[in-house]
């Protein structure tokens, strides 16, 4: 294999599962996934928000409060270590809206599906740091309008920073997908993009994802075990 310089890492809900944050579809230790408890159309579409904003605010207020009680796990810590020492290009593209990569110390993180700890004002289009509930319609800190919504990307909306992601994929020597089911596009298509552009592709997941066949290599297990081992391997050159 040619020397690896540029790395793109895609993370999904599975990377935060061992921190106690529910995944969307499957694969947690026991409890029901988020989409087994809530209908996607009700809580993760712009149409659902227009229909019943109280329901959507309650869903996100609960999850925003919960993530603030959670801690990064060994997978987040290992990726932060890699980010700290990797001198060539590295981008952690996360589909997760929690802040556990950052709290582990990672800096080169891109939240393609938004962030729980930000609110987006649909009146003035500003984005503000946000930790509290939105249910009571607090005023926007910038324009005072009571038009804040969670700063997350719902189905039918365009994920953030797609140009930057595609630029990183164009240069990638290695694409690594961690803890994602490969059920949601465009993220599910990144492995094909990266592979077509010449990158090596590696999947680390509890079970084969929907796009598993596209990867050069798949390793099955918990992110908290697999990711530290892979980081040690790549930093050791092995
Ligand atoms: C572990 C583990 C452990 C567990 N260790 N592993 C038909 C075909 C193709 C595309 C479409 C289509 N119809 C519609 C679309 C597009 C649509 C889409 O993909 N739909 C699919 C359902 C088919 N996509 C969109 O709409 C996107 N936008 C878009 O395409 O824009 C283009 C456009 C827009 C407008 C006009 C024209 C074009 C937007 C998608 C937004 C997704 N948003 C969500 C919610 C975010 C906010 C929130 O958190 O509530 O993002 S949905 C949800 O799914 C969330 C996640 O980021 C995303 C992915 O989930 P993820 O991370 O993969 O989690 P899981 O639970 O699915 O998987 C966890 C995995 O971890 C499992 O594999 C476990 O095994 C594993 N695991 N424990 C390791 N310990």
mmCIF file of C-alpha atoms and ligand atoms in Angstrom:
data_model
loop_
_atom_site.group_PDB
_atom_site.id
_atom_site.type_symbol
_atom_site.label_atom_id
_atom_site.label_comp_id
_atom_site.label_asym_id
_atom_site.label_seq_id
_atom_site.Cartn_x
_atom_site.Cartn_y
_atom_site.Cartn_z
ATOM 1 C CA UNK A 1 0.000 0.000 0.000
ATOM 2 C CA UNK A 2 1.226 3.547 -0.770
ATOM 3 C CA UNK A 3 2.111 5.746 2.172
ATOM 4 C CA UNK A 4 -1.005 7.155 3.828
ATOM 5 C CA UNK A 5 -1.021 10.917 4.164
ATOM 6 C CA UNK A 6 -4.588 12.162 3.928
ATOM 7 C CA UNK A 7 -7.273 10.532 6.017
ATOM 8 C CA UNK A 8 -11.031 11.061 6.059
ATOM 9 C CA UNK A 9 -12.920 9.442 8.933
ATOM 10 C CA UNK A 10 -16.709 9.206 8.886
ATOM 11 C CA UNK A 11 -18.341 8.565 12.244
ATOM 12 C CA UNK A 12 -21.912 7.674 13.132
ATOM 13 C CA UNK A 13 -24.048 6.890 16.140
ATOM 14 C CA UNK A 14 -22.127 3.682 16.875
ATOM 15 C CA UNK A 15 -19.075 5.671 17.952
ATOM 16 C CA UNK A 16 -21.110 7.244 20.773
ATOM 17 C CA UNK A 17 -23.093 4.114 21.708
ATOM 18 C CA UNK A 18 -20.637 3.086 24.418
ATOM 19 C CA UNK A 19 -21.043 6.559 25.946
ATOM 20 C CA UNK A 20 -24.706 5.671 26.477
ATOM 21 C CA UNK A 21 -26.174 7.675 23.599
ATOM 22 C CA UNK A 22 -28.924 5.858 21.704
ATOM 23 C CA UNK A 23 -28.315 4.898 18.078
ATOM 24 C CA UNK A 24 -31.020 5.517 15.481
ATOM 25 C CA UNK A 25 -31.527 2.073 14.041
ATOM 26 C CA UNK A 26 -29.898 -0.834 15.806
ATOM 27 C CA UNK A 27 -26.956 -2.234 17.589
ATOM 28 C CA UNK A 28 -27.084 -0.847 21.132
ATOM 29 C CA UNK A 29 -26.770 -3.059 24.189
ATOM 30 C CA UNK A 30 -30.382 -3.924 24.810
ATOM 31 C CA UNK A 31 -32.521 -0.771 24.785
ATOM 32 C CA UNK A 32 -34.674 0.326 21.829
ATOM 33 C CA UNK A 33 -33.128 2.573 19.186
ATOM 34 C CA UNK A 34 -34.388 6.144 18.626
ATOM 35 C CA UNK A 35 -36.367 5.255 15.500
ATOM 36 C CA UNK A 36 -38.048 2.397 17.363
ATOM 37 C CA UNK A 37 -39.363 4.979 19.846
ATOM 38 C CA UNK A 38 -40.185 7.886 17.488
ATOM 39 C CA UNK A 39 -41.425 8.132 13.912
ATOM 40 C CA UNK A 40 -38.834 9.696 11.588
ATOM 41 C CA UNK A 41 -41.556 11.657 9.765
ATOM 42 C CA UNK A 42 -42.673 13.216 13.065
ATOM 43 C CA UNK A 43 -39.354 14.269 14.581
ATOM 44 C CA UNK A 44 -36.721 14.400 11.824
ATOM 45 C CA UNK A 45 -38.321 16.212 8.889
ATOM 46 C CA UNK A 46 -39.102 19.916 8.300
ATOM 47 C CA UNK A 47 -42.720 18.888 7.651
ATOM 48 C CA UNK A 48 -42.932 17.191 11.060
ATOM 49 C CA UNK A 49 -41.622 20.356 12.712
ATOM 50 C CA UNK A 50 -44.269 22.507 11.008
ATOM 51 C CA UNK A 51 -46.997 20.009 12.006
ATOM 52 C CA UNK A 52 -46.034 19.658 15.652
ATOM 53 C CA UNK A 53 -43.165 21.883 16.812
ATOM 54 C CA UNK A 54 -43.824 21.058 20.491
ATOM 55 C CA UNK A 55 -43.206 17.355 19.850
ATOM 56 C CA UNK A 56 -40.000 18.064 17.933
ATOM 57 C CA UNK A 57 -38.720 20.506 20.569
ATOM 58 C CA UNK A 58 -39.418 17.964 23.319
ATOM 59 C CA UNK A 59 -37.518 15.261 21.387
ATOM 60 C CA UNK A 60 -34.447 17.471 20.900
ATOM 61 C CA UNK A 61 -34.605 19.128 24.340
ATOM 62 C CA UNK A 62 -34.485 15.663 25.918
ATOM 63 C CA UNK A 63 -31.521 14.576 23.782
ATOM 64 C CA UNK A 64 -29.689 17.926 24.209
ATOM 65 C CA UNK A 65 -29.975 17.575 27.990
ATOM 66 C CA UNK A 66 -28.903 13.916 27.889
ATOM 67 C CA UNK A 67 -25.706 14.401 25.882
ATOM 68 C CA UNK A 68 -24.477 16.967 28.383
ATOM 69 C CA UNK A 69 -24.407 14.172 30.978
ATOM 70 C CA UNK A 70 -22.409 11.773 28.768
ATOM 71 C CA UNK A 71 -18.667 11.360 28.468
ATOM 72 C CA UNK A 72 -16.409 10.532 25.519
ATOM 73 C CA UNK A 73 -15.407 6.882 25.297
ATOM 74 C CA UNK A 74 -12.220 5.114 24.219
ATOM 75 C CA UNK A 75 -13.084 5.510 20.520
ATOM 76 C CA UNK A 76 -13.457 9.300 20.789
ATOM 77 C CA UNK A 77 -10.232 9.483 22.806
ATOM 78 C CA UNK A 78 -8.281 7.433 20.262
ATOM 79 C CA UNK A 79 -9.505 9.589 17.354
ATOM 80 C CA UNK A 80 -8.564 12.739 19.287
ATOM 81 C CA UNK A 81 -5.090 11.313 19.813
ATOM 82 C CA UNK A 82 -4.776 10.592 16.102
ATOM 83 C CA UNK A 83 -5.960 14.125 15.296
ATOM 84 C CA UNK A 84 -3.373 15.590 17.680
ATOM 85 C CA UNK A 85 -0.375 13.796 16.201
ATOM 86 C CA UNK A 86 -1.259 13.303 12.526
ATOM 87 C CA UNK A 87 0.689 15.981 10.657
ATOM 88 C CA UNK A 88 -0.877 15.430 7.232
ATOM 89 C CA UNK A 89 -4.511 16.116 6.369
ATOM 90 C CA UNK A 90 -7.147 14.524 8.532
ATOM 91 C CA UNK A 91 -10.848 15.269 8.717
ATOM 92 C CA UNK A 92 -13.343 13.654 11.076
ATOM 93 C CA UNK A 93 -16.692 14.002 9.340
ATOM 94 C CA UNK A 94 -19.281 13.139 11.942
ATOM 95 C CA UNK A 95 -22.958 12.511 11.383
ATOM 96 C CA UNK A 96 -23.375 12.803 15.137
ATOM 97 C CA UNK A 97 -24.894 15.883 16.671
ATOM 98 C CA UNK A 98 -23.266 15.298 20.078
ATOM 99 C CA UNK A 99 -20.015 17.051 21.010
ATOM 100 C CA UNK A 100 -18.085 14.017 22.244
ATOM 101 C CA UNK A 101 -15.349 14.203 19.585
ATOM 102 C CA UNK A 102 -14.597 17.776 20.655
ATOM 103 C CA UNK A 103 -14.805 16.950 24.358
ATOM 104 C CA UNK A 104 -12.264 14.173 23.777
ATOM 105 C CA UNK A 105 -9.983 16.862 22.324
ATOM 106 C CA UNK A 106 -10.400 16.400 18.557
ATOM 107 C CA UNK A 107 -10.119 19.632 16.579
ATOM 108 C CA UNK A 108 -10.542 18.669 12.916
ATOM 109 C CA UNK A 109 -14.233 17.761 13.230
ATOM 110 C CA UNK A 110 -17.010 18.599 10.762
ATOM 111 C CA UNK A 111 -20.635 18.079 11.867
ATOM 112 C CA UNK A 112 -22.422 17.310 8.611
ATOM 113 C CA UNK A 113 -25.811 16.791 10.351
ATOM 114 C CA UNK A 114 -25.488 19.789 12.689
ATOM 115 C CA UNK A 115 -25.057 20.047 16.437
ATOM 116 C CA UNK A 116 -27.300 19.611 19.474
ATOM 117 C CA UNK A 117 -25.549 22.483 21.237
ATOM 118 C CA UNK A 118 -26.493 25.089 18.647
ATOM 119 C CA UNK A 119 -29.800 26.730 17.805
ATOM 120 C CA UNK A 120 -30.667 28.121 14.404
ATOM 121 C CA UNK A 121 -32.871 31.185 14.073
ATOM 122 C CA UNK A 122 -35.189 30.826 11.103
ATOM 123 C CA UNK A 123 -35.920 34.586 11.255
ATOM 124 C CA UNK A 124 -32.394 36.059 11.084
ATOM 125 C CA UNK A 125 -30.549 32.837 10.007
ATOM 126 C CA UNK A 126 -28.003 33.182 12.828
ATOM 127 C CA UNK A 127 -26.629 30.176 14.706
ATOM 128 C CA UNK A 128 -26.021 30.492 18.425
ATOM 129 C CA UNK A 129 -24.428 28.264 21.037
ATOM 130 C CA UNK A 130 -27.323 26.683 22.929
ATOM 131 C CA UNK A 131 -27.554 24.344 25.943
ATOM 132 C CA UNK A 132 -31.074 24.913 27.261
ATOM 133 C CA UNK A 133 -34.556 23.831 26.185
ATOM 134 C CA UNK A 134 -36.227 25.337 23.110
ATOM 135 C CA UNK A 135 -39.736 24.171 24.046
ATOM 136 C CA UNK A 136 -40.661 27.498 25.710
ATOM 137 C CA UNK A 137 -39.665 29.425 22.535
ATOM 138 C CA UNK A 138 -36.837 31.503 24.056
ATOM 139 C CA UNK A 139 -35.805 34.592 22.053
ATOM 140 C CA UNK A 140 -32.956 34.453 19.565
ATOM 141 C CA UNK A 141 -29.887 36.057 21.205
ATOM 142 C CA UNK A 142 -29.238 37.989 17.976
ATOM 143 C CA UNK A 143 -32.670 39.266 16.785
ATOM 144 C CA UNK A 144 -34.971 38.456 19.758
ATOM 145 C CA UNK A 145 -37.429 36.671 17.483
ATOM 146 C CA UNK A 146 -38.911 33.477 18.974
ATOM 147 C CA UNK A 147 -38.009 31.416 15.920
ATOM 148 C CA UNK A 148 -35.235 29.128 17.109
ATOM 149 C CA UNK A 149 -35.047 25.517 15.954
ATOM 150 C CA UNK A 150 -32.483 22.789 16.638
ATOM 151 C CA UNK A 151 -29.465 23.268 14.373
ATOM 152 C CA UNK A 152 -29.670 19.750 12.964
ATOM 153 C CA UNK A 153 -30.151 18.432 9.434
ATOM 154 C CA UNK A 154 -33.468 16.692 8.874
ATOM 155 C CA UNK A 155 -34.460 14.412 5.989
ATOM 156 C CA UNK A 156 -34.873 16.448 2.817
ATOM 157 C CA UNK A 157 -32.443 19.139 4.017
ATOM 158 C CA UNK A 158 -28.933 19.593 2.677
ATOM 159 C CA UNK A 159 -26.160 18.401 5.015
ATOM 160 C CA UNK A 160 -23.535 20.975 5.980
ATOM 161 C CA UNK A 161 -20.240 21.651 4.232
ATOM 162 C CA UNK A 162 -20.618 19.134 1.418
ATOM 163 C CA UNK A 163 -18.039 21.011 -0.696
ATOM 164 C CA UNK A 164 -15.442 20.701 2.056
ATOM 165 C CA UNK A 165 -16.228 17.008 2.490
ATOM 166 C CA UNK A 166 -15.914 16.295 -1.210
ATOM 167 C CA UNK A 167 -12.616 18.179 -1.366
ATOM 168 C CA UNK A 168 -11.276 16.046 1.487
ATOM 169 C CA UNK A 169 -12.507 12.841 -0.181
ATOM 170 C CA UNK A 170 -10.786 13.884 -3.414
ATOM 171 C CA UNK A 171 -7.404 13.955 -1.646
ATOM 172 C CA UNK A 172 -7.981 11.005 0.692
ATOM 173 C CA UNK A 173 -5.551 8.085 0.716
ATOM 174 C CA UNK A 174 -7.607 6.359 3.386
ATOM 175 C CA UNK A 175 -11.322 6.532 4.185
ATOM 176 C CA UNK A 176 -12.453 4.990 7.460
ATOM 177 C CA UNK A 177 -16.108 4.580 8.410
ATOM 178 C CA UNK A 178 -16.875 3.989 12.077
ATOM 179 C CA UNK A 179 -20.191 3.086 13.703
ATOM 180 C CA UNK A 180 -22.629 3.969 10.969
ATOM 181 C CA UNK A 181 -25.314 1.790 9.388
ATOM 182 C CA UNK A 182 -24.805 3.204 5.879
ATOM 183 C CA UNK A 183 -28.549 3.810 5.648
ATOM 184 C CA UNK A 184 -28.548 7.580 5.178
ATOM 185 C CA UNK A 185 -27.303 9.501 2.155
ATOM 186 C CA UNK A 186 -25.189 11.330 1.196
ATOM 187 C CA UNK A 187 -22.899 9.961 3.946
ATOM 188 C CA UNK A 188 -23.630 6.380 2.885
ATOM 189 C CA UNK A 189 -22.192 7.192 -0.540
ATOM 190 C CA UNK A 190 -18.834 8.496 0.692
ATOM 191 C CA UNK A 191 -17.226 5.051 0.600
ATOM 192 C CA UNK A 192 -18.017 4.729 -3.089
ATOM 193 C CA UNK A 193 -16.777 8.282 -3.758
ATOM 194 C CA UNK A 194 -13.544 7.657 -1.861
ATOM 195 C CA UNK A 195 -12.929 4.270 -3.466
ATOM 196 C CA UNK A 196 -13.610 5.571 -6.983
ATOM 197 C CA UNK A 197 -11.074 8.323 -6.278
ATOM 198 C CA UNK A 198 -8.416 5.789 -5.322
ATOM 199 C CA UNK A 199 -8.555 5.699 -1.506
ATOM 200 C CA UNK A 200 -8.200 2.583 0.611
ATOM 201 C CA UNK A 201 -11.429 2.027 2.538
ATOM 202 C CA UNK A 202 -11.893 0.505 5.981
ATOM 203 C CA UNK A 203 -15.062 -0.099 7.961
ATOM 204 C CA UNK A 204 -15.142 -0.465 11.761
ATOM 205 C CA UNK A 205 -18.622 -1.399 12.947
ATOM 206 C CA UNK A 206 -20.518 -3.694 15.275
ATOM 207 C CA UNK A 207 -22.174 -5.430 12.332
ATOM 208 C CA UNK A 208 -21.790 -5.149 8.545
ATOM 209 C CA UNK A 209 -23.322 -1.877 7.337
ATOM 210 C CA UNK A 210 -25.596 -1.616 4.307
ATOM 211 C CA UNK A 211 -22.567 -0.616 2.228
ATOM 212 C CA UNK A 212 -20.174 -3.157 3.682
ATOM 213 C CA UNK A 213 -19.378 -4.783 0.341
ATOM 214 C CA UNK A 214 -17.920 -1.485 -0.902
ATOM 215 C CA UNK A 215 -15.088 -1.482 1.655
ATOM 216 C CA UNK A 216 -11.686 -3.029 1.024
ATOM 217 C CA UNK A 217 -11.752 -4.219 4.634
ATOM 218 C CA UNK A 218 -14.360 -4.553 7.384
ATOM 219 C CA UNK A 219 -13.549 -5.185 11.041
ATOM 220 C CA UNK A 220 -16.476 -6.096 13.280
ATOM 221 C CA UNK A 221 -16.665 -5.253 16.977
ATOM 222 C CA UNK A 222 -17.218 -2.391 19.361
ATOM 223 C CA UNK A 223 -15.792 0.990 18.442
ATOM 224 C CA UNK A 224 -14.274 1.232 21.929
ATOM 225 C CA UNK A 225 -12.110 -1.791 21.108
ATOM 226 C CA UNK A 226 -11.579 -1.462 17.364
ATOM 227 C CA UNK A 227 -10.764 2.243 17.112
ATOM 228 C CA UNK A 228 -7.925 2.378 19.690
ATOM 229 C CA UNK A 229 -6.406 -0.734 18.075
ATOM 230 C CA UNK A 230 -6.618 0.781 14.588
ATOM 231 C CA UNK A 231 -5.163 4.114 15.768
ATOM 232 C CA UNK A 232 -2.263 2.317 17.455
ATOM 233 C CA UNK A 233 -1.708 0.387 14.247
ATOM 234 C CA UNK A 234 -1.688 3.411 11.956
ATOM 235 C CA UNK A 235 0.508 5.468 14.276
ATOM 236 C CA UNK A 236 2.877 2.554 14.600
ATOM 237 C CA UNK A 237 2.982 2.235 10.822
ATOM 238 C CA UNK A 238 1.809 -1.353 11.063
HETATM 239 C C1 LIG B 1 -21.679 0.248 16.825
HETATM 240 C C2 LIG B 1 -21.747 0.187 18.178
HETATM 241 C C3 LIG B 1 -20.537 0.144 18.830
HETATM 242 C C4 LIG B 1 -23.719 0.253 17.533
HETATM 243 N N1 LIG B 1 -19.405 0.160 18.135
HETATM 244 N N2 LIG B 1 -20.545 0.234 16.140
HETATM 245 C C5 LIG B 1 -33.577 7.142 -1.598
HETATM 246 C C6 LIG B 1 -32.295 6.745 -1.935
HETATM 247 C C7 LIG B 1 -31.191 7.485 -1.519
HETATM 248 C C8 LIG B 1 -31.337 8.627 -0.778
HETATM 249 C C9 LIG B 1 -32.602 9.022 -0.455
HETATM 250 C C10 LIG B 1 -33.706 8.298 -0.857
HETATM 251 N N3 LIG B 1 -34.817 8.927 -0.367
HETATM 252 C C11 LIG B 1 -34.423 10.001 0.327
HETATM 253 C C12 LIG B 1 -33.078 10.081 0.295
HETATM 254 C C13 LIG B 1 -32.218 11.081 0.953
HETATM 255 C C14 LIG B 1 -32.230 10.955 2.454
HETATM 256 C C15 LIG B 1 -31.907 9.514 2.835
HETATM 257 O O1 LIG B 1 -30.766 9.111 2.908
HETATM 258 N N4 LIG B 1 -32.914 8.726 3.150
HETATM 259 C C16 LIG B 1 -32.684 7.323 3.506
HETATM 260 C C17 LIG B 1 -33.675 6.939 4.565
HETATM 261 C C18 LIG B 1 -32.746 6.481 2.257
HETATM 262 N N5 LIG B 1 -31.198 11.854 2.927
HETATM 263 C C19 LIG B 1 -31.448 13.118 3.174
HETATM 264 O O2 LIG B 1 -32.562 13.595 3.086
HETATM 265 C C20 LIG B 1 -30.256 13.973 3.533
HETATM 266 N N6 LIG B 1 -30.209 15.125 2.741
HETATM 267 C C21 LIG B 1 -30.045 15.050 1.413
HETATM 268 O O3 LIG B 1 -29.956 13.998 0.806
HETATM 269 O O4 LIG B 1 -29.947 16.261 0.835
HETATM 270 C C22 LIG B 1 -29.876 16.322 -0.566
HETATM 271 C C23 LIG B 1 -31.018 17.103 -1.079
HETATM 272 C C24 LIG B 1 -31.769 17.880 -0.246
HETATM 273 C C25 LIG B 1 -32.822 18.604 -0.736
HETATM 274 C C26 LIG B 1 -33.091 18.543 -2.074
HETATM 275 C C27 LIG B 1 -32.329 17.752 -2.915
HETATM 276 C C28 LIG B 1 -31.281 17.051 -2.415
HETATM 277 C C29 LIG B 1 -30.337 14.457 4.965
HETATM 278 C C30 LIG B 1 -30.181 13.343 5.936
HETATM 279 C C31 LIG B 1 -30.334 13.888 7.362
HETATM 280 C C32 LIG B 1 -30.189 12.805 8.393
HETATM 281 N N7 LIG B 1 -30.530 13.330 9.663
HETATM 282 C C33 LIG B 1 -30.423 12.459 10.831
HETATM 283 C C34 LIG B 1 -30.992 13.214 12.049
HETATM 284 C C35 LIG B 1 -29.998 14.291 12.497
HETATM 285 C C36 LIG B 1 -30.448 14.981 13.731
HETATM 286 C C37 LIG B 1 -30.674 14.046 14.894
HETATM 287 O O5 LIG B 1 -29.708 13.522 15.459
HETATM 288 O O6 LIG B 1 -31.832 13.858 15.247
HETATM 289 O O7 LIG B 1 -29.057 12.094 11.046
HETATM 290 S S1 LIG B 1 -31.237 10.877 10.640
HETATM 291 C C38 LIG B 1 -30.046 9.965 11.541
HETATM 292 O O8 LIG B 1 -29.394 9.012 10.655
HETATM 293 C C39 LIG B 1 -28.973 10.971 11.963
HETATM 294 C C40 LIG B 1 -27.718 10.190 11.734
HETATM 295 O O9 LIG B 1 -26.621 11.075 11.623
HETATM 296 C C41 LIG B 1 -28.023 9.413 10.480
HETATM 297 C C42 LIG B 1 -27.160 8.201 10.282
HETATM 298 O O10 LIG B 1 -27.328 7.289 11.310
HETATM 299 P P1 LIG B 1 -26.088 6.441 11.832
HETATM 300 O O11 LIG B 1 -25.100 7.322 12.467
HETATM 301 O O12 LIG B 1 -25.598 5.566 10.750
HETATM 302 O O13 LIG B 1 -26.772 5.592 13.005
HETATM 303 P P2 LIG B 1 -27.531 4.194 12.929
HETATM 304 O O14 LIG B 1 -28.282 4.057 14.199
HETATM 305 O O15 LIG B 1 -28.281 4.030 11.683
HETATM 306 O O16 LIG B 1 -26.346 3.115 12.888
HETATM 307 C C43 LIG B 1 -25.496 2.904 13.996
HETATM 308 C C44 LIG B 1 -24.484 1.856 13.594
HETATM 309 O O17 LIG B 1 -23.554 1.727 14.672
HETATM 310 C C45 LIG B 1 -25.110 0.453 13.367
HETATM 311 O O18 LIG B 1 -24.557 -0.083 12.165
HETATM 312 C C46 LIG B 1 -24.643 -0.354 14.577
HETATM 313 O O19 LIG B 1 -24.375 -1.705 14.265
HETATM 314 C C47 LIG B 1 -23.361 0.354 14.933
HETATM 315 N N8 LIG B 1 -23.024 0.271 16.349
HETATM 316 N N9 LIG B 1 -23.099 0.194 18.563
HETATM 317 C C48 LIG B 1 -19.489 0.185 16.762
HETATM 318 N N10 LIG B 1 -20.505 0.062 20.194
#
